[in-house]
PDB file of C-alpha atoms in Angstrom:
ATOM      1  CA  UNK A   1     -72.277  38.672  33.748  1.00 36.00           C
ATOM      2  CA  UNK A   2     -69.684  37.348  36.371  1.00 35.00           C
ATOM      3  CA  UNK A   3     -66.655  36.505  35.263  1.00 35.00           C
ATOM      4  CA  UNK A   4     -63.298  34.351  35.965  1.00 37.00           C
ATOM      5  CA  UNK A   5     -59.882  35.650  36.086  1.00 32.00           C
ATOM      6  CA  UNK A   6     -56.885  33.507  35.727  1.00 33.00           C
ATOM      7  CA  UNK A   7     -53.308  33.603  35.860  1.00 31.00           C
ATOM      8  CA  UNK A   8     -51.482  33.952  32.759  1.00 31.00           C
ATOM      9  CA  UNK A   9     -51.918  36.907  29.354  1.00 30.00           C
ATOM     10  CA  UNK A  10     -53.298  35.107  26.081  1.00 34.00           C
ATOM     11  CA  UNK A  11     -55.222  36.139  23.886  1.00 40.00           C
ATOM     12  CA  UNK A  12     -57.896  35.102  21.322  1.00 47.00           C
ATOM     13  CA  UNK A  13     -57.572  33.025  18.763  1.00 48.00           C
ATOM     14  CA  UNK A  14     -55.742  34.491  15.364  1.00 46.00           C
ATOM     15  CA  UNK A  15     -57.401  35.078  11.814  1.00 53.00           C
ATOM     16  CA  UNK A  16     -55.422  31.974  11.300  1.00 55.00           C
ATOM     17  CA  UNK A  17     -54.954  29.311  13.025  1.00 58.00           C
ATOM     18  CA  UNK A  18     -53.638  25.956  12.822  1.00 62.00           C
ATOM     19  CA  UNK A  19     -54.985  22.777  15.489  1.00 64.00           C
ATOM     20  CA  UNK A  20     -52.277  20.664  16.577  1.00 71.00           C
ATOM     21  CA  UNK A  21     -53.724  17.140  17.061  1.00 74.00           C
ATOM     22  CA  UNK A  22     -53.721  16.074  20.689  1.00 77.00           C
ATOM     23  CA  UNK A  23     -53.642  12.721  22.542  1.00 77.00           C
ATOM     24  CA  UNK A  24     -55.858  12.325  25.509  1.00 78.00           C
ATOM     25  CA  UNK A  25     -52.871  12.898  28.330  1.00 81.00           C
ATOM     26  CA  UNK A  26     -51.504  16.126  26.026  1.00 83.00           C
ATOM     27  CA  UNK A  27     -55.066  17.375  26.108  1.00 85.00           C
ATOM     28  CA  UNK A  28     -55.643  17.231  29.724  1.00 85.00           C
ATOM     29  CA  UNK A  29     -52.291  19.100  30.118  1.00 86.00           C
ATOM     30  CA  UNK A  30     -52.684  21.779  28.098  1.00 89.00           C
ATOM     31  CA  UNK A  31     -56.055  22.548  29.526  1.00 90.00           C
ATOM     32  CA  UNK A  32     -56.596  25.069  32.466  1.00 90.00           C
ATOM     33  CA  UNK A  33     -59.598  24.179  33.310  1.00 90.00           C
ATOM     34  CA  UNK A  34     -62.286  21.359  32.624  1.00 91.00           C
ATOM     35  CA  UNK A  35     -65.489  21.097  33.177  1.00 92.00           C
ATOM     36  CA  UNK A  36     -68.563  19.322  32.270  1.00 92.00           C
ATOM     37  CA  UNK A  37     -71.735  21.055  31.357  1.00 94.00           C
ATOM     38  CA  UNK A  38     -75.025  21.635  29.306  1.00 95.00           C
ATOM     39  CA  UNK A  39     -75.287  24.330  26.686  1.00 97.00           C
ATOM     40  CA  UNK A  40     -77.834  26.262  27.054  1.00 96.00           C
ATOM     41  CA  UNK A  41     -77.821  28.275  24.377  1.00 97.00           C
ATOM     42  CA  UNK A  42     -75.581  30.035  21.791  1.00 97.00           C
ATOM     43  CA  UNK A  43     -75.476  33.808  20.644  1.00 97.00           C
ATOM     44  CA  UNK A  44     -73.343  35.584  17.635  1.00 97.00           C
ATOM     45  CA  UNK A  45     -72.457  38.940  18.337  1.00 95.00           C
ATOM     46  CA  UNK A  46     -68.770  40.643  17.877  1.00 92.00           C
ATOM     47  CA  UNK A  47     -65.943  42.289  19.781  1.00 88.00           C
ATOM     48  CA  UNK A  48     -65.690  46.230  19.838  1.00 89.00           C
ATOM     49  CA  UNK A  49     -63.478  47.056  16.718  1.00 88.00           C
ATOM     50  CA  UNK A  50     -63.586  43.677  15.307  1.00 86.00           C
ATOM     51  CA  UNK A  51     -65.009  42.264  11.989  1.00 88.00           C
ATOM     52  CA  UNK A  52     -65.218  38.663  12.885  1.00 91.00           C
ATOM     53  CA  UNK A  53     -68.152  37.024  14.389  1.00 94.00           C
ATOM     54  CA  UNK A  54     -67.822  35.198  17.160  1.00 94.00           C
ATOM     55  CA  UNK A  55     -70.244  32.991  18.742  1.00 96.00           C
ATOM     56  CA  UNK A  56     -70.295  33.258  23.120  1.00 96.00           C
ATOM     57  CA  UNK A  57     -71.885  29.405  24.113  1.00 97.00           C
ATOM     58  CA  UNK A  58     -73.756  29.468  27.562  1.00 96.00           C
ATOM     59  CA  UNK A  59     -73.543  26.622  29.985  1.00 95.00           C
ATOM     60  CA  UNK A  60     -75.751  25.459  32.668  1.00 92.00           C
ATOM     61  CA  UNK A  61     -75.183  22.610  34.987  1.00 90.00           C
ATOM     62  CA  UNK A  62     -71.521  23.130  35.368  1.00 90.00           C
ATOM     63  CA  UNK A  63     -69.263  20.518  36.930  1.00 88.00           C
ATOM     64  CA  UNK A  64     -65.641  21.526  37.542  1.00 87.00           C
ATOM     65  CA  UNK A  65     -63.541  18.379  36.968  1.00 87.00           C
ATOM     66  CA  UNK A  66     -60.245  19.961  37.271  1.00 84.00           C
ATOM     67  CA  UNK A  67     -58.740  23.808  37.517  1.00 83.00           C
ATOM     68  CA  UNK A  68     -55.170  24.707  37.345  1.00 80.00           C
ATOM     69  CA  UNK A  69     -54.841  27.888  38.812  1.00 69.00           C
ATOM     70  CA  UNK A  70     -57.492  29.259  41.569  1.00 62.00           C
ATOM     71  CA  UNK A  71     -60.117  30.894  40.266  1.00 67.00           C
ATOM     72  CA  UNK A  72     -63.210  32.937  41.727  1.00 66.00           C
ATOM     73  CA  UNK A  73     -65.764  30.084  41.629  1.00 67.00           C
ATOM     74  CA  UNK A  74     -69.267  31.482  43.165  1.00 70.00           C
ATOM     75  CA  UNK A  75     -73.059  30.303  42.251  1.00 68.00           C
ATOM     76  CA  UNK A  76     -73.439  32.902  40.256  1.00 71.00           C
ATOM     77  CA  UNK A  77     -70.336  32.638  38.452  1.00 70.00           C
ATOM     78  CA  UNK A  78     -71.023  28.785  37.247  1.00 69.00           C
ATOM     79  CA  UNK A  79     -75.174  30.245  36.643  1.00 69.00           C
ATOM     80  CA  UNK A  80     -73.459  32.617  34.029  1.00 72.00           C
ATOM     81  CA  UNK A  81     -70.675  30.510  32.459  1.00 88.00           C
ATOM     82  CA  UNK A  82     -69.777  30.372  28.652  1.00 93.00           C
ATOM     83  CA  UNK A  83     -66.815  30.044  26.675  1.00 95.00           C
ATOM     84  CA  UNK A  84     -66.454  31.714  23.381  1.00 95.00           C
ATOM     85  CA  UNK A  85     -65.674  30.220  19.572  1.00 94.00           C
ATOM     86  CA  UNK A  86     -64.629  32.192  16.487  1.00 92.00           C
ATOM     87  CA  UNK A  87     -67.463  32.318  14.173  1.00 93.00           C
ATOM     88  CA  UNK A  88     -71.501  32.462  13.765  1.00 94.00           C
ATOM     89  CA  UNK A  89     -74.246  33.708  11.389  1.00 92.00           C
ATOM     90  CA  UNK A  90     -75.908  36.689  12.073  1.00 91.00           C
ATOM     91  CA  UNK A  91     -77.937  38.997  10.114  1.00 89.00           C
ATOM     92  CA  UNK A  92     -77.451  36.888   7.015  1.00 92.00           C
ATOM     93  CA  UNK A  93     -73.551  36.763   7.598  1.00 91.00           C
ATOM     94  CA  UNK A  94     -71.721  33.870   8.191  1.00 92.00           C
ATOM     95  CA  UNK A  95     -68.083  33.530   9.260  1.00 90.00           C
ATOM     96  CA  UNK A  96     -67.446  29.861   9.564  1.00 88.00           C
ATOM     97  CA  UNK A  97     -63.921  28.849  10.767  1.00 87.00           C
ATOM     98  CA  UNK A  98     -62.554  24.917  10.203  1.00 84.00           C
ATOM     99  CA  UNK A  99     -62.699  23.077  13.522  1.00 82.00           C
ATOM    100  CA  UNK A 100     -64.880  25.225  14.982  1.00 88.00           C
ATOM    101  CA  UNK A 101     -68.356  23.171  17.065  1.00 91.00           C
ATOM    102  CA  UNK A 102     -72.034  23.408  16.226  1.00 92.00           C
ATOM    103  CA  UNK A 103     -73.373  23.395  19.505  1.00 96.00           C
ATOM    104  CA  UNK A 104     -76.951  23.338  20.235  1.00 96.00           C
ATOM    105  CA  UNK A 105     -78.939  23.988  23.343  1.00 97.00           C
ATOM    106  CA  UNK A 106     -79.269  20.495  25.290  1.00 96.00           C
ATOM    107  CA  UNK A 107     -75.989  19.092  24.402  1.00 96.00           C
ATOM    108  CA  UNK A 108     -74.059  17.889  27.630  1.00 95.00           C
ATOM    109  CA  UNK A 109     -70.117  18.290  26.821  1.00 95.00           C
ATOM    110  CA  UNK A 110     -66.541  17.565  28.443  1.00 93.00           C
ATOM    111  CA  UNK A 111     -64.691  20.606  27.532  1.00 94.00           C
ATOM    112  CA  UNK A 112     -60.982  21.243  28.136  1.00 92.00           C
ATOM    113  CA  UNK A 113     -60.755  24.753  28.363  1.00 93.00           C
ATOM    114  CA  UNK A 114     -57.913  27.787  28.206  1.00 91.00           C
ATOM    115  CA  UNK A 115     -57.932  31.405  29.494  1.00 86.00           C
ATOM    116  CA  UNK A 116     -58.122  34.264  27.220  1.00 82.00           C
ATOM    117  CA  UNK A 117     -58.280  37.955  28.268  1.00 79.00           C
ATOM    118  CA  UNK A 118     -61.819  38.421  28.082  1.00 79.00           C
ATOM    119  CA  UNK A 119     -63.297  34.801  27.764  1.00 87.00           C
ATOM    120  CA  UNK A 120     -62.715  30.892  27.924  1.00 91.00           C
ATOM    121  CA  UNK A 121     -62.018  29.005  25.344  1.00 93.00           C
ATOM    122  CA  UNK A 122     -61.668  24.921  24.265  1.00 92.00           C
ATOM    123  CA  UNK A 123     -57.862  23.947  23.678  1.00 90.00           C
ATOM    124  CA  UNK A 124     -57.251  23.983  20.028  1.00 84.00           C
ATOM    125  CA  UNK A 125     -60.647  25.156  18.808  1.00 82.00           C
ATOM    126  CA  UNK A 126     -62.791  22.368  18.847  1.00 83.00           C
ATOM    127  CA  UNK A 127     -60.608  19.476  20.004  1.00 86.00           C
ATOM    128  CA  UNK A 128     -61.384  20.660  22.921  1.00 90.00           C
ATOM    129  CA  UNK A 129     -64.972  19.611  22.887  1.00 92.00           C
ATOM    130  CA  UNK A 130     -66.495  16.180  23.433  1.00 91.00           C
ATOM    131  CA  UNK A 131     -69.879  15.192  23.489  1.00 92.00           C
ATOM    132  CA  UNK A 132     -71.323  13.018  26.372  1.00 92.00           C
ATOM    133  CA  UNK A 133     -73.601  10.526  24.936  1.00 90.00           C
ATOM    134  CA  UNK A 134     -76.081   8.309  26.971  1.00 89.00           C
ATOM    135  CA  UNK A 135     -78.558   5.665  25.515  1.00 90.00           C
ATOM    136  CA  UNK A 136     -81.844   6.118  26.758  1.00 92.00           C
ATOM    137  CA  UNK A 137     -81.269   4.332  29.556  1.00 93.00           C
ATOM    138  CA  UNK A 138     -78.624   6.304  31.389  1.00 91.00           C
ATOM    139  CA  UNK A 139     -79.692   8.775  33.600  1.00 91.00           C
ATOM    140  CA  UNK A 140     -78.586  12.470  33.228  1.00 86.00           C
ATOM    141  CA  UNK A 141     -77.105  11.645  37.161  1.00 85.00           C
ATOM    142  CA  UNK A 142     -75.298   8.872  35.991  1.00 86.00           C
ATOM    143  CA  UNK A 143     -71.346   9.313  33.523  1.00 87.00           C
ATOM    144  CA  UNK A 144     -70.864   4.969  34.031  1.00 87.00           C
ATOM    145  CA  UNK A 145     -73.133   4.209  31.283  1.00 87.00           C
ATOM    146  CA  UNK A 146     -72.473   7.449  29.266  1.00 88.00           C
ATOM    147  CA  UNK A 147     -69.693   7.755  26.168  1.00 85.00           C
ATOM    148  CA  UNK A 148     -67.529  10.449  25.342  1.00 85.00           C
ATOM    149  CA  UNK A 149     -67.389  11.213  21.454  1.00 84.00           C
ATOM    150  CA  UNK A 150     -64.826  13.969  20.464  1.00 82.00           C
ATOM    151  CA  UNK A 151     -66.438  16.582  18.758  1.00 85.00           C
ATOM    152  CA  UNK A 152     -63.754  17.216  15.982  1.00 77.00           C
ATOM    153  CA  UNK A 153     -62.639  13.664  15.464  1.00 68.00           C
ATOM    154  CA  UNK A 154     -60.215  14.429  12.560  1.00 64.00           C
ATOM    155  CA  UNK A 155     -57.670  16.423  14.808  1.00 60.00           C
ATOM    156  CA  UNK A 156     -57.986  14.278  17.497  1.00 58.00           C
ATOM    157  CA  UNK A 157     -54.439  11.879  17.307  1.00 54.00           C
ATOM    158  CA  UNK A 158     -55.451   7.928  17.227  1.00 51.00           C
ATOM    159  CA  UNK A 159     -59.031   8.347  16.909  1.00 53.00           C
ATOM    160  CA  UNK A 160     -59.703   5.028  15.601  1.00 51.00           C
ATOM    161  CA  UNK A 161     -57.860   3.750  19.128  1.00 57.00           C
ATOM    162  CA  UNK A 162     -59.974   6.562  20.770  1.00 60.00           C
ATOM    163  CA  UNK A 163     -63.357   4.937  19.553  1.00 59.00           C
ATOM    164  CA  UNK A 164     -62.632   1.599  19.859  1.00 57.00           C
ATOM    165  CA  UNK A 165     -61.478   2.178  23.603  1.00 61.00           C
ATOM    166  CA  UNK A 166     -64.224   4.692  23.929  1.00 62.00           C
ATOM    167  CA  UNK A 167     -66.644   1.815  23.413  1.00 63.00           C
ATOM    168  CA  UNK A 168     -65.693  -0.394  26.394  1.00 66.00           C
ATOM    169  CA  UNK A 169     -64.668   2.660  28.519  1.00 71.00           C
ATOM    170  CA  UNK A 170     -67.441   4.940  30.276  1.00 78.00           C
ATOM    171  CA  UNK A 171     -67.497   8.500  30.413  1.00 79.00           C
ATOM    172  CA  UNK A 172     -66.954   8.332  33.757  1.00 80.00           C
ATOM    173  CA  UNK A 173     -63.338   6.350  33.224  1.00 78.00           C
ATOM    174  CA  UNK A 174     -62.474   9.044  30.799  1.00 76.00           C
ATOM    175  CA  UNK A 175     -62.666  11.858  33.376  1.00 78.00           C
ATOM    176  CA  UNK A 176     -60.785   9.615  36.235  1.00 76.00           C
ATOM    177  CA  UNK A 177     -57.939   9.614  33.703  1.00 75.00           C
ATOM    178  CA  UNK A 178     -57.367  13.347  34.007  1.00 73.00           C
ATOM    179  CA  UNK A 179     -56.302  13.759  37.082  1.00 67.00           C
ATOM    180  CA  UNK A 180     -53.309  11.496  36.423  1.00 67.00           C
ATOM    181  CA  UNK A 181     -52.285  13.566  33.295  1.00 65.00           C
ATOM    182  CA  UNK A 182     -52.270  16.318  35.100  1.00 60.00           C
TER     183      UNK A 182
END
């Protein structure tokens, strides 16, 4: 699998964690990179000499909306893309962490994204993650009749604002408001 390097050392998330609510402009800051994209599909597996499960989420149809530092972008690279999550069931074992995302294949997501050694993963765990939602008659072409929904609404700061705007504001106005966080 190809990967991406990036400038900076962190490293995965700890045992414990605690997610710092974000609003929309702190968000877009904190993230590397963002990109929208389609999961594809999920697998559990674990890091050599680690207990936890982790679950590695593969994307398809990979936009870049914004990246900080340069990265090696290639076809292949954005044909192999996933980010990572602590947690999963495998084998009858389930390691479920607070905040973490159920994604399925077929969900199309806005994800705000940091650098670990090995992998990506959303700012903050899952507050990093929102889902794009279309009514039936949006095209999967089109982000001016989609919505944005944050995935972990409970950690996300003025949520109730966040709806309510969400609802007169397309998906599309969303992701112009990036680039002037930035």
């Amino acid at each position: 699998m190809a990967t991406l390097s990036s400038v900076g050392a962190l490293t995965r998330p700890a045992g414990a964690t605690t997610v710092v609510p974000m609003d929309w402009p702190t968000l877009s800051r904190q993230a590397s990179l963002i990109v929208r994209a389609k999961v594809r599909e999920t697998e559990v597996f674990r890091y050599p000499n680690e207990d936890r499960l982790w679950t590695r989420i593969h994307l398809e149809d990979v936009e870049i909306l914004h990246a900080r530092a340069p990265l090696a972008w290639t076809p292949e690279t954005l044909r192999s893309f996933s980010i990572v999550q602590v947690g999963g069931s495998r084998d009858g074992i389930t390691d479920r962490v607070p905040g973490t995302i159920a994604y399925r294949a077929g969900d199309e997501v806005l994800l705000f994204l940091e650098a670990s050694p090995e992998d990506w993963v959303t700012v903050g765990i899952g507050l990093g993650t929102f889902f794009v939602e279309r009514p039936p008659t949006c095209p999967p072409d089109r982000l001016d009749c989609a919505r944005l929904a944050p995935a972990n609404p409970s950690t996300f700061v003025s949520d109730v604002e966040f709806q309510a705007r969400s609802a007169a504001r397309s998906a599309a106005d969303w992701i112009r408001d990036i680039a002037a966080y930035q």
